[in-house]
PDB file of C-alpha atoms in Angstrom:
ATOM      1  CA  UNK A   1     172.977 243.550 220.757  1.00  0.00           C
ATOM      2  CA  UNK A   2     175.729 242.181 218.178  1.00  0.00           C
ATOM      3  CA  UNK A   3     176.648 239.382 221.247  1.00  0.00           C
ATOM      4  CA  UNK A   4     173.312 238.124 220.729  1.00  0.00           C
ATOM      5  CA  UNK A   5     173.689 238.407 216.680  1.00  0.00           C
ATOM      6  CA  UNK A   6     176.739 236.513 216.644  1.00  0.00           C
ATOM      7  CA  UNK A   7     175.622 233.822 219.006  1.00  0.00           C
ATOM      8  CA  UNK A   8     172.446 233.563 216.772  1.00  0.00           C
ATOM      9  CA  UNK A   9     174.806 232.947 213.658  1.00  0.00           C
ATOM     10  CA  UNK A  10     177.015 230.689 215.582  1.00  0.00           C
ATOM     11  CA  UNK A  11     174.194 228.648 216.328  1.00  0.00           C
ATOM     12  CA  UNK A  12     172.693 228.627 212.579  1.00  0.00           C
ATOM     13  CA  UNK A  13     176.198 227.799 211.934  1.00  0.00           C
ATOM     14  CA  UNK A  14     176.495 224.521 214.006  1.00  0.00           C
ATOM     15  CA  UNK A  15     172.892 223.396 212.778  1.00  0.00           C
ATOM     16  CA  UNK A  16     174.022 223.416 209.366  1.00  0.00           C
ATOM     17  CA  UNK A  17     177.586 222.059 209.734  1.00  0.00           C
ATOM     18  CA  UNK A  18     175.399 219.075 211.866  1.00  0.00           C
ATOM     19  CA  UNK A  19     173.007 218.387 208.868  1.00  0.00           C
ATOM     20  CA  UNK A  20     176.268 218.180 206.457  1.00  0.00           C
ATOM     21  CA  UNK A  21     175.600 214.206 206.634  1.00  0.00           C
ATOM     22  CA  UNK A  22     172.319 215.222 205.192  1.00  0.00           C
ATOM     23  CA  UNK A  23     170.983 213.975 201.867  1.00  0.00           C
ATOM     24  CA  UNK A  24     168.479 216.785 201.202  1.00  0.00           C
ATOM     25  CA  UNK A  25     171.097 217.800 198.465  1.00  0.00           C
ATOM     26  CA  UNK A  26     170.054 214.684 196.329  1.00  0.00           C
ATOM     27  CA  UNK A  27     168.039 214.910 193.649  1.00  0.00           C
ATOM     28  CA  UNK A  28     164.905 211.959 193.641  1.00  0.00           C
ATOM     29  CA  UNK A  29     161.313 211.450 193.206  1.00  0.00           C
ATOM     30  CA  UNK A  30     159.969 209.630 195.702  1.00  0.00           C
ATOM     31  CA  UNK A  31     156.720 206.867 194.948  1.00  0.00           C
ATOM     32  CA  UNK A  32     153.248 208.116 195.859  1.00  0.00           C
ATOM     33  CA  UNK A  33     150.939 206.162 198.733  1.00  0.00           C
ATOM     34  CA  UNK A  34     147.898 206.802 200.788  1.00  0.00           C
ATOM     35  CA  UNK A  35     147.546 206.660 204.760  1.00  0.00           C
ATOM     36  CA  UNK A  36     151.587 207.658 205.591  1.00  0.00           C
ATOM     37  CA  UNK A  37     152.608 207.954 208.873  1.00  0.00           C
ATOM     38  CA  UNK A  38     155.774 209.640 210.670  1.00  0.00           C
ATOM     39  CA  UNK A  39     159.073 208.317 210.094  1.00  0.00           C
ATOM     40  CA  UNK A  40     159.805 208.974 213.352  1.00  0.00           C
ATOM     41  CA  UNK A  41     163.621 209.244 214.301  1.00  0.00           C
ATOM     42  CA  UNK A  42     165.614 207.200 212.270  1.00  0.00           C
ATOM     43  CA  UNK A  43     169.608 206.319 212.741  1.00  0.00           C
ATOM     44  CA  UNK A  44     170.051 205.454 208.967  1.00  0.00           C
ATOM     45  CA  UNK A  45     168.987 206.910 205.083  1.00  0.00           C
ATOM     46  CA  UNK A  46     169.219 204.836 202.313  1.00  0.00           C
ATOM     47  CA  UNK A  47     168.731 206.791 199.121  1.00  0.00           C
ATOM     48  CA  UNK A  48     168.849 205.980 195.544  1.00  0.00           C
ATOM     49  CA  UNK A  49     168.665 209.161 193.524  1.00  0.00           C
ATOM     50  CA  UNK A  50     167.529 209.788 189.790  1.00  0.00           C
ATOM     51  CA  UNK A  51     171.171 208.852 187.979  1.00  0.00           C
ATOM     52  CA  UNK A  52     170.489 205.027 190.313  1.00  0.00           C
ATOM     53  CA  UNK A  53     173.129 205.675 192.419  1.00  0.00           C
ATOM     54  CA  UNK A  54     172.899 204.649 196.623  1.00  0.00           C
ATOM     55  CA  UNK A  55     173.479 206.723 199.414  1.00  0.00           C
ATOM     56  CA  UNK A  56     173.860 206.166 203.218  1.00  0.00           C
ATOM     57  CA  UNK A  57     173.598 208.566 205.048  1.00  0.00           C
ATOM     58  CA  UNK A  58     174.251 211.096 202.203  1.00  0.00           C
ATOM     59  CA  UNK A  59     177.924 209.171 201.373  1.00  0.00           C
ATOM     60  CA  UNK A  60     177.943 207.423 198.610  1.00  0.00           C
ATOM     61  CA  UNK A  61     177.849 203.711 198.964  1.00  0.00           C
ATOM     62  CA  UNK A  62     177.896 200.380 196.835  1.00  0.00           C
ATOM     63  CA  UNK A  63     175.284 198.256 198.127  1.00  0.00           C
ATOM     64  CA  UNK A  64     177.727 195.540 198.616  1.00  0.00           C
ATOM     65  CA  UNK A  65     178.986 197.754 201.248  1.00  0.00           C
ATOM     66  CA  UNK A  66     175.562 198.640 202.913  1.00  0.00           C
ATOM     67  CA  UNK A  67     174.498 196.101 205.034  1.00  0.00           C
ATOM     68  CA  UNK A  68     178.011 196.188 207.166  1.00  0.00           C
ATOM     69  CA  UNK A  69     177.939 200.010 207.526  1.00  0.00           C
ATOM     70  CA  UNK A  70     174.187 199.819 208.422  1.00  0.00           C
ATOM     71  CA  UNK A  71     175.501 197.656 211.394  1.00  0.00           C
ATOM     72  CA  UNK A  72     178.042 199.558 212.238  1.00  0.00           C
ATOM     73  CA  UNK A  73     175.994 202.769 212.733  1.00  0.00           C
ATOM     74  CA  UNK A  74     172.587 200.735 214.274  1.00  0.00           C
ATOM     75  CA  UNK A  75     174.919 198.935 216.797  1.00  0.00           C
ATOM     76  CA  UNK A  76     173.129 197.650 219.602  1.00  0.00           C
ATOM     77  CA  UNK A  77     170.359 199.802 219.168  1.00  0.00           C
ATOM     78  CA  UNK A  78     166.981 198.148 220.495  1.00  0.00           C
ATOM     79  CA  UNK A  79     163.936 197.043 218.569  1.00  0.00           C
ATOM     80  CA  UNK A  80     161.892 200.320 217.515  1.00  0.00           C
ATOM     81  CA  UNK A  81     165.151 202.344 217.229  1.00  0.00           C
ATOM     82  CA  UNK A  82     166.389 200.717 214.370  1.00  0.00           C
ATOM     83  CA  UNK A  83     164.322 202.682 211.798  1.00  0.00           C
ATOM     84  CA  UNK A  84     166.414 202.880 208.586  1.00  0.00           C
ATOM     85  CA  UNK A  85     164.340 205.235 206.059  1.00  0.00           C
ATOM     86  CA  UNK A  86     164.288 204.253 202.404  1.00  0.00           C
ATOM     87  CA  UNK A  87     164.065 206.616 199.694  1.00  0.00           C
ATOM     88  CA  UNK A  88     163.847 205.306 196.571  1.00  0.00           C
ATOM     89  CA  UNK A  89     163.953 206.734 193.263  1.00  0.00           C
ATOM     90  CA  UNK A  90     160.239 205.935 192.069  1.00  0.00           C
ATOM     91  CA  UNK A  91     161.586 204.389 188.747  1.00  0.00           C
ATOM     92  CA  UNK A  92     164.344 202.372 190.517  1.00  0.00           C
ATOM     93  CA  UNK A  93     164.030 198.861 189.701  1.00  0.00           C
ATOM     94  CA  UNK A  94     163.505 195.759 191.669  1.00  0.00           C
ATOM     95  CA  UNK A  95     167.083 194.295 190.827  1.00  0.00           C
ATOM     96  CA  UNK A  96     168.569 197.278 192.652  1.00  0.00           C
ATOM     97  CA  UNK A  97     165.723 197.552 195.681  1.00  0.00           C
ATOM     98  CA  UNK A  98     165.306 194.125 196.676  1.00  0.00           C
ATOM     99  CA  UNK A  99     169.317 194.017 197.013  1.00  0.00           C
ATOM    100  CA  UNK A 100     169.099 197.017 199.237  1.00  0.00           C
ATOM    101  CA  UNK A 101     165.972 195.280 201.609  1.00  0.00           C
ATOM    102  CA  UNK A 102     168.402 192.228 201.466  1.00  0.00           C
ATOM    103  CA  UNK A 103     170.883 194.435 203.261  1.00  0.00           C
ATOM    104  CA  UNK A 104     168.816 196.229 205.731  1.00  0.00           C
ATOM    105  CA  UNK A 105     167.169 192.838 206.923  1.00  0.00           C
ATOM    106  CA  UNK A 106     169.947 191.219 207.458  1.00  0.00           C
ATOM    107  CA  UNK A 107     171.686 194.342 209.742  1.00  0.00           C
ATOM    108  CA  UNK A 108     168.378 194.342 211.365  1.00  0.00           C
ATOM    109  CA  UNK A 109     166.862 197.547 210.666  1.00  0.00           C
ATOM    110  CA  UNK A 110     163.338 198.443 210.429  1.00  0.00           C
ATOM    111  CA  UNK A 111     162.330 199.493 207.028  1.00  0.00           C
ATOM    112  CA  UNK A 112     160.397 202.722 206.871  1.00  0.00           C
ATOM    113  CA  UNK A 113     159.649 203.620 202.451  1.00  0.00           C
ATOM    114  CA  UNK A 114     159.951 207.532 202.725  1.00  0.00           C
ATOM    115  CA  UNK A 115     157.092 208.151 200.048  1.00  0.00           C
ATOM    116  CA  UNK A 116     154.162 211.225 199.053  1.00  0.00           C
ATOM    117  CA  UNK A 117     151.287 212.138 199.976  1.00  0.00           C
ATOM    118  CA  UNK A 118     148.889 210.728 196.789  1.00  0.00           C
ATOM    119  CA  UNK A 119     146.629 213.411 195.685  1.00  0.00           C
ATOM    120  CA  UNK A 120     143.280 212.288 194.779  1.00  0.00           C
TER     121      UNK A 120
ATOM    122  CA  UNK B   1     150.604 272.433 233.580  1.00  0.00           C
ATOM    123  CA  UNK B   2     150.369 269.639 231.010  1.00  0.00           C
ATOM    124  CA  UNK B   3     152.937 266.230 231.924  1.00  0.00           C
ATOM    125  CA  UNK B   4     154.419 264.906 228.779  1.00  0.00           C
ATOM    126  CA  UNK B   5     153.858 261.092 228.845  1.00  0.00           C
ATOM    127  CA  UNK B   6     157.574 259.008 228.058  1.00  0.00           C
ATOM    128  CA  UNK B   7     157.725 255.299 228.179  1.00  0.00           C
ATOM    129  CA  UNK B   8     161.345 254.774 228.810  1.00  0.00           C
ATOM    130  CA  UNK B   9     161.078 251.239 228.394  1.00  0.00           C
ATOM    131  CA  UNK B  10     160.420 251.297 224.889  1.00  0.00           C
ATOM    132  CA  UNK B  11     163.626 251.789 222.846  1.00  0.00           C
ATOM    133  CA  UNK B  12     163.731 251.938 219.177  1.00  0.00           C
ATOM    134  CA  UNK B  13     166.730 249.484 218.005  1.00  0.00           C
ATOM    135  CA  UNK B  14     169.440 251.434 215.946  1.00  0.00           C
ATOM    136  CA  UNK B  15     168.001 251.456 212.318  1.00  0.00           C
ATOM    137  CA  UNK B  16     171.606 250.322 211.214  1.00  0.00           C
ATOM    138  CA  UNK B  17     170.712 246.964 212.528  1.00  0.00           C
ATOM    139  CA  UNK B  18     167.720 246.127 210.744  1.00  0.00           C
ATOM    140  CA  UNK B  19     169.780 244.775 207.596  1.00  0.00           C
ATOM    141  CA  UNK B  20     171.068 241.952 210.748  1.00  0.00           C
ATOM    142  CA  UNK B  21     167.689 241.562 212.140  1.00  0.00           C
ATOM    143  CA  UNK B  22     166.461 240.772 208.212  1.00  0.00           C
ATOM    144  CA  UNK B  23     169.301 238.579 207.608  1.00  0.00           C
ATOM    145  CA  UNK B  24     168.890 236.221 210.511  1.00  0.00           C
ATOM    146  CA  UNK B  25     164.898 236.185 210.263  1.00  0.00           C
ATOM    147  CA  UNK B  26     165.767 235.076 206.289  1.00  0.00           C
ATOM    148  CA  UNK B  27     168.592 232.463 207.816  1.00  0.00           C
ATOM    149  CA  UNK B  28     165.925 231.162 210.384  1.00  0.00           C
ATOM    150  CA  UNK B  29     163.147 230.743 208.228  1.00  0.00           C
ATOM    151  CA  UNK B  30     165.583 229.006 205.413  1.00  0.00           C
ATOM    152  CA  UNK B  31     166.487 226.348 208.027  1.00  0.00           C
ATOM    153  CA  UNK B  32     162.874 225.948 209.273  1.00  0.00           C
ATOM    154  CA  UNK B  33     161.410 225.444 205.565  1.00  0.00           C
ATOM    155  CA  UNK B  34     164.359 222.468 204.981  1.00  0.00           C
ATOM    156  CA  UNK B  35     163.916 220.157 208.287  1.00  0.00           C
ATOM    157  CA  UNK B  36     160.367 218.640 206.769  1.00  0.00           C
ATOM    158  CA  UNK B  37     159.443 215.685 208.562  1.00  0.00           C
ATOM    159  CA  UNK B  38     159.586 212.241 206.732  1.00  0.00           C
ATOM    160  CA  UNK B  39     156.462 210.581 206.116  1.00  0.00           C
ATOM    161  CA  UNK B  40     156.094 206.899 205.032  1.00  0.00           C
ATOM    162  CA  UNK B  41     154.606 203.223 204.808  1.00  0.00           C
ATOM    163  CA  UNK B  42     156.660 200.948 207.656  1.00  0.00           C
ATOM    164  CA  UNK B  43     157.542 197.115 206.513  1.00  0.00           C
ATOM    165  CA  UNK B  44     158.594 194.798 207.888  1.00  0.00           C
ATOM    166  CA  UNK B  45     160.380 192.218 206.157  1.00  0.00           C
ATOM    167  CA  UNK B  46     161.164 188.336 207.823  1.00  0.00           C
ATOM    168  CA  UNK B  47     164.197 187.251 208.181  1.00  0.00           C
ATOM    169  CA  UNK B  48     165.258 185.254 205.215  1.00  0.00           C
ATOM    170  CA  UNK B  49     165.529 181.273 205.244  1.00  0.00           C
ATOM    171  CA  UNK B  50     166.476 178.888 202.352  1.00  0.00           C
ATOM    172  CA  UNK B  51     163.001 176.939 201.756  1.00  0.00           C
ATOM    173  CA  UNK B  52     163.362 173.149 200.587  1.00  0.00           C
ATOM    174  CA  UNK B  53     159.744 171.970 200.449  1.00  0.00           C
ATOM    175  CA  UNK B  54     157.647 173.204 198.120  1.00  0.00           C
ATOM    176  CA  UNK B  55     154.470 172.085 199.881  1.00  0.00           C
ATOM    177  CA  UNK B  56     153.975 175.358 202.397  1.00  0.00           C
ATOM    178  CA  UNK B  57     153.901 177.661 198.888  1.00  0.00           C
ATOM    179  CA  UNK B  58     151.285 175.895 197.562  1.00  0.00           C
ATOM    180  CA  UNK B  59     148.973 177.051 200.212  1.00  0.00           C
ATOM    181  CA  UNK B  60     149.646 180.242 200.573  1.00  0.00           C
ATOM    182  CA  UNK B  61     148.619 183.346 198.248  1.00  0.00           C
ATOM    183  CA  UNK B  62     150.824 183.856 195.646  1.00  0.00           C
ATOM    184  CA  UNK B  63     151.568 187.772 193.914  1.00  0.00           C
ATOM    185  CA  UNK B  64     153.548 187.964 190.810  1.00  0.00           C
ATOM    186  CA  UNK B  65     154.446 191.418 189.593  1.00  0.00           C
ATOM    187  CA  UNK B  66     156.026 192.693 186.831  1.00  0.00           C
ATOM    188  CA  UNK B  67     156.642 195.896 185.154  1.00  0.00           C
ATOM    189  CA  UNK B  68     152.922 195.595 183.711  1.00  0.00           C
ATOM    190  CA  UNK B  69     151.131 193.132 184.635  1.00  0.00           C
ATOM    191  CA  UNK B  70     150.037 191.650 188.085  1.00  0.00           C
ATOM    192  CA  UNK B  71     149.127 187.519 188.747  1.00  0.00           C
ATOM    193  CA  UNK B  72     147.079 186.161 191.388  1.00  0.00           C
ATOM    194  CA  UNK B  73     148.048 182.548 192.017  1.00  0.00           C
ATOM    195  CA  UNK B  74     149.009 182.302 188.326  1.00  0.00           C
ATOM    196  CA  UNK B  75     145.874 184.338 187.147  1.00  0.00           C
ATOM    197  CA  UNK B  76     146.626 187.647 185.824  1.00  0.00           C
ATOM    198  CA  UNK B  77     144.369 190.083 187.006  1.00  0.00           C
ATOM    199  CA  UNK B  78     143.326 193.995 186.083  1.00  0.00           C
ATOM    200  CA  UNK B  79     144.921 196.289 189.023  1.00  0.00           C
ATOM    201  CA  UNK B  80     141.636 197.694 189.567  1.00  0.00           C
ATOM    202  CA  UNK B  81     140.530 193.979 190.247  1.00  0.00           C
ATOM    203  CA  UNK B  82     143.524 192.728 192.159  1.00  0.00           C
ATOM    204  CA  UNK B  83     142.207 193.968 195.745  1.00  0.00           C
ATOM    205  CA  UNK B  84     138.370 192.299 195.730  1.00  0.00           C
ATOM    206  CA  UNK B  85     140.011 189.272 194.370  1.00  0.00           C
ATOM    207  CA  UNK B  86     142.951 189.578 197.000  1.00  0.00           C
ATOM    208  CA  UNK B  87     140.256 189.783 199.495  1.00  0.00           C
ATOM    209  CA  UNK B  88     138.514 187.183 198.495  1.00  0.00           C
ATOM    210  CA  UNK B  89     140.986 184.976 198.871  1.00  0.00           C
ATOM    211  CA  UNK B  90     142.256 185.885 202.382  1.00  0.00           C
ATOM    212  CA  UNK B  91     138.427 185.613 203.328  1.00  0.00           C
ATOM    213  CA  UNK B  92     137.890 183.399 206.468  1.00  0.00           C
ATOM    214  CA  UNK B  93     142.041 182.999 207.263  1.00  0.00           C
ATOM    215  CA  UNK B  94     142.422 184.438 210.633  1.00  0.00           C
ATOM    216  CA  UNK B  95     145.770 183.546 211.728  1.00  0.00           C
ATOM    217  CA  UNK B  96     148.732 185.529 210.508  1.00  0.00           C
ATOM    218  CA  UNK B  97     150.167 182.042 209.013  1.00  0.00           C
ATOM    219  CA  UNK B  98     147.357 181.776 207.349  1.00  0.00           C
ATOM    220  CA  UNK B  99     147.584 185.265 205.441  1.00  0.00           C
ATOM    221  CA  UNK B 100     150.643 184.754 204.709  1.00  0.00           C
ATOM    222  CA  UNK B 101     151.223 186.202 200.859  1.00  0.00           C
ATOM    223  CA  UNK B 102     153.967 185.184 198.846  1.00  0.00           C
ATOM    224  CA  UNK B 103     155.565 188.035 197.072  1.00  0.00           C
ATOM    225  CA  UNK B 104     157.643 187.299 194.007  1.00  0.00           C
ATOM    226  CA  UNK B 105     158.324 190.260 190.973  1.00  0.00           C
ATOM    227  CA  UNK B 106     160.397 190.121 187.909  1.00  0.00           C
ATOM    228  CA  UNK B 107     163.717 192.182 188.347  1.00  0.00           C
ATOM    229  CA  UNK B 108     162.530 195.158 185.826  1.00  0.00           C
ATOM    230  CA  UNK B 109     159.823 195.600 188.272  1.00  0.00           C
ATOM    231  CA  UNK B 110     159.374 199.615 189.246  1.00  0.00           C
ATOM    232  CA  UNK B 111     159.574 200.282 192.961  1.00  0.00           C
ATOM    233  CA  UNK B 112     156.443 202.343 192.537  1.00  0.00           C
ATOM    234  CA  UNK B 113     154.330 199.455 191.336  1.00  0.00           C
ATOM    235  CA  UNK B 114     155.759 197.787 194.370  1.00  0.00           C
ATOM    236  CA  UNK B 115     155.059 200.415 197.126  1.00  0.00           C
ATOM    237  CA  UNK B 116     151.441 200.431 195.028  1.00  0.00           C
ATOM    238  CA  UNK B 117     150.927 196.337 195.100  1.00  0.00           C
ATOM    239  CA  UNK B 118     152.262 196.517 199.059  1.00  0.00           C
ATOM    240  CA  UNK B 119     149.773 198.753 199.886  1.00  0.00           C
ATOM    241  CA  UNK B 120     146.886 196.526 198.182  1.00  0.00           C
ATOM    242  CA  UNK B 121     148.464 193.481 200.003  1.00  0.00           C
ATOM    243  CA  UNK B 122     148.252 195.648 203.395  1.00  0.00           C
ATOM    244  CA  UNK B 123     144.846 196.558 202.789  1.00  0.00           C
ATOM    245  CA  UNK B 124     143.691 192.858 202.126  1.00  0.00           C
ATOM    246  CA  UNK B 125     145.426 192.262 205.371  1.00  0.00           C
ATOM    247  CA  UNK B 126     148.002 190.124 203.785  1.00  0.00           C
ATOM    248  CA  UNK B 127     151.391 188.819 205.710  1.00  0.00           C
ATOM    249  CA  UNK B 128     153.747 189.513 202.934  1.00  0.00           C
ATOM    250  CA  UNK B 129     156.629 187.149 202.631  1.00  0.00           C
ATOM    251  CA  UNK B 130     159.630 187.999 199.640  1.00  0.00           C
ATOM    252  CA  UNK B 131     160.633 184.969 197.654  1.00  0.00           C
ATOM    253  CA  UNK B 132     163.999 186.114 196.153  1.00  0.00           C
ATOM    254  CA  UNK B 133     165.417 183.742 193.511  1.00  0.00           C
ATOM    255  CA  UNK B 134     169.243 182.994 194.929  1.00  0.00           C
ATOM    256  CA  UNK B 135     171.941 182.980 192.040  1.00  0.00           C
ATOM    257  CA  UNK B 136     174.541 180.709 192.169  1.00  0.00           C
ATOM    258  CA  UNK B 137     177.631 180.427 190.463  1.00  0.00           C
ATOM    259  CA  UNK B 138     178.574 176.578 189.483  1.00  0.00           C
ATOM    260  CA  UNK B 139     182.051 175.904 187.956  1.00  0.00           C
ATOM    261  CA  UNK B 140     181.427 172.700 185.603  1.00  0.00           C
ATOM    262  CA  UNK B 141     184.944 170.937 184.943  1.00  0.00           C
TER     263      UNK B 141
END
C-alpha cells in the first residue's frame, strides 16, 4: 500500500516540478470578449502582469529580447503549431502591446489573446 | 445449523492510512483545479512591409482608436454606433482585399479597448491590417 503512496507522490511531484516554467504564479487581469475558443496547445506565453512587466514563458524578459527567444523555442515548428498565447494585463497600453505583436510576427507565431468569458 | 456469510474479498484499509489517502485526494484535486484550459480570440497579424504610396490607404477602411474615443475614416463615432456604421461600410466588398481595415491607435490606447474594437472589426468581417508609425532616429550635423 505505501509503494503505491509514494509512487502517487512521486508522480504529483514531477507534475509540479514540470509546470515550474509556469506563469500561473503571476498576478494579471486579463480583457473580457465574447465567442472564445480553445487555446489549444501552445509552445510559448507571453504575459504582462499588473506592475507592466513581460514574461515568456514565466522568465522574465525585456521585449527587446522576445522575438529571438520566441524563435528559439518555436524552431521549425509548422504552421498551426506555432500558437504563442498572449496575456495581457487589461490596462496595458498600446506602446507596450503593439511592441510585443511586433515581436511575435516577426518570429512567426500565431497570436492567440488569452481573455474572459464576458458576462452579460 | 445457520452459515455465517464472510466476503473475504472485502478488506477494510488500516484506519492509520486514511490521513495518506486524504492527503493525496487534497494533492490531486489541488493540481486538477490549477491546469484550467486557456480560452481566447486567435489573430492573425500580416507580415509587416514599409508602404510608400499612399493611394491603397485611401481606399480602404480606416479605425482610429484612442484611449476614448473611436474614428471611422476620420469621423468619430459613439461605440455603440461604430459596428452598423462599420458594416455599412464593408457592405457589398466581397474579396478579402477589399475588407481590408486599416487599424491605427494612439500609444495610450488600453489593450482592452483593443481586444473590444477587434472584436467589432471581426464581426463586420473586416481584414484588419496594423499601421505602426516607425521612429527613426536622424543625427543632423
Amino acid at each position: 500500500m505505501a509503494m503505491g503512496d509514494i509512487a502517487f507522490n512521486l508522480l504529483i511531484f514531477f507534475v509540479i516540478l514540470a509546470r515550474s516554467q509556469d506563469d500561473s504564479h503571476l498576478q494579471w487581469q486579463p480583457a473580457t470578449s465574447v465567442e472564445l475558443e480553445s487555446a489549444g496547445h501552445s509552445k510559448a506565453s507571453v504575459l504582462v502582469d499588473n506592475d507592466g512587466k513581460t514574461y515568456l514563458n514565466g522568465q522574465p524578459t525585456s521585449i527587446g529580447q522576445l522575438e529571438s527567444l520566441i524563435d528559439g523555442i518555436l524552431g521549425d515548428a509548422p504552421y498551426g503549431d506555432r500558437t504563442v498565447l498572449l496575456k495581457i494585463h487589461a490596462d496595458t497600453v498600446a506602446q507596450q502591446y503593439e511592441a510585443i505583436f511586433e515581436a511575435v510576427s516577426k518570429a512567426g507565431g500565431e497570436l492567440v489573446h488569452v481573455v474572459d468569458e464576458e458576462k452579460p | 445449523m445457520r452459515m455465517r456469510r464472510t466476503n473475504k474479498l472485502l478488506i477494510e484499509p488500516p484506519a492509520s492510512a486514511t490521513g495518506d489517502i486524504a492527503f493525496n485526494l487534497i494533492v490531486f484535486f489541488l493540481v486538477c483545479a490549477s491546469v484550467q484550459p486557456d480560452a481566447g480570440r486567435k489573430q492573425t497579424i500580416p507580415s509587416s512591409e514599409t508602404v510608400q504610396d499612399q493611394k491603397q490607404e485611401e481606399t480602404n477602411v480606416e479605425v482610429l482608436l484612442t484611449r476614448d474615443t473611436v474614428a471611422l475614416d476620420g469621423d468619430f463615432v459613439a461605440m455603440g454606433q461604430f459596428l452598423p456604421r462599420l458594416q455599412a461600410k464593408l457592405a457589398g466588398k466581397t474579396s478579402p482585399d477589399d475588407r481590408v481595415v486599416v487599424f491605427k491607435e494612439k500609444p495610450d490606447t488600453p489593450y482592452s479597448r483593443y481586444i473590444n474594437v477587434m472584436r467589432l472589426i471581426d464581426e463586420a468581417g473586416g481584414v484588419i491590417v496594423f499601421q505602426i508609425e516607425e521612429e527613426r532616429e536622424v543625427m543632423i550635423p
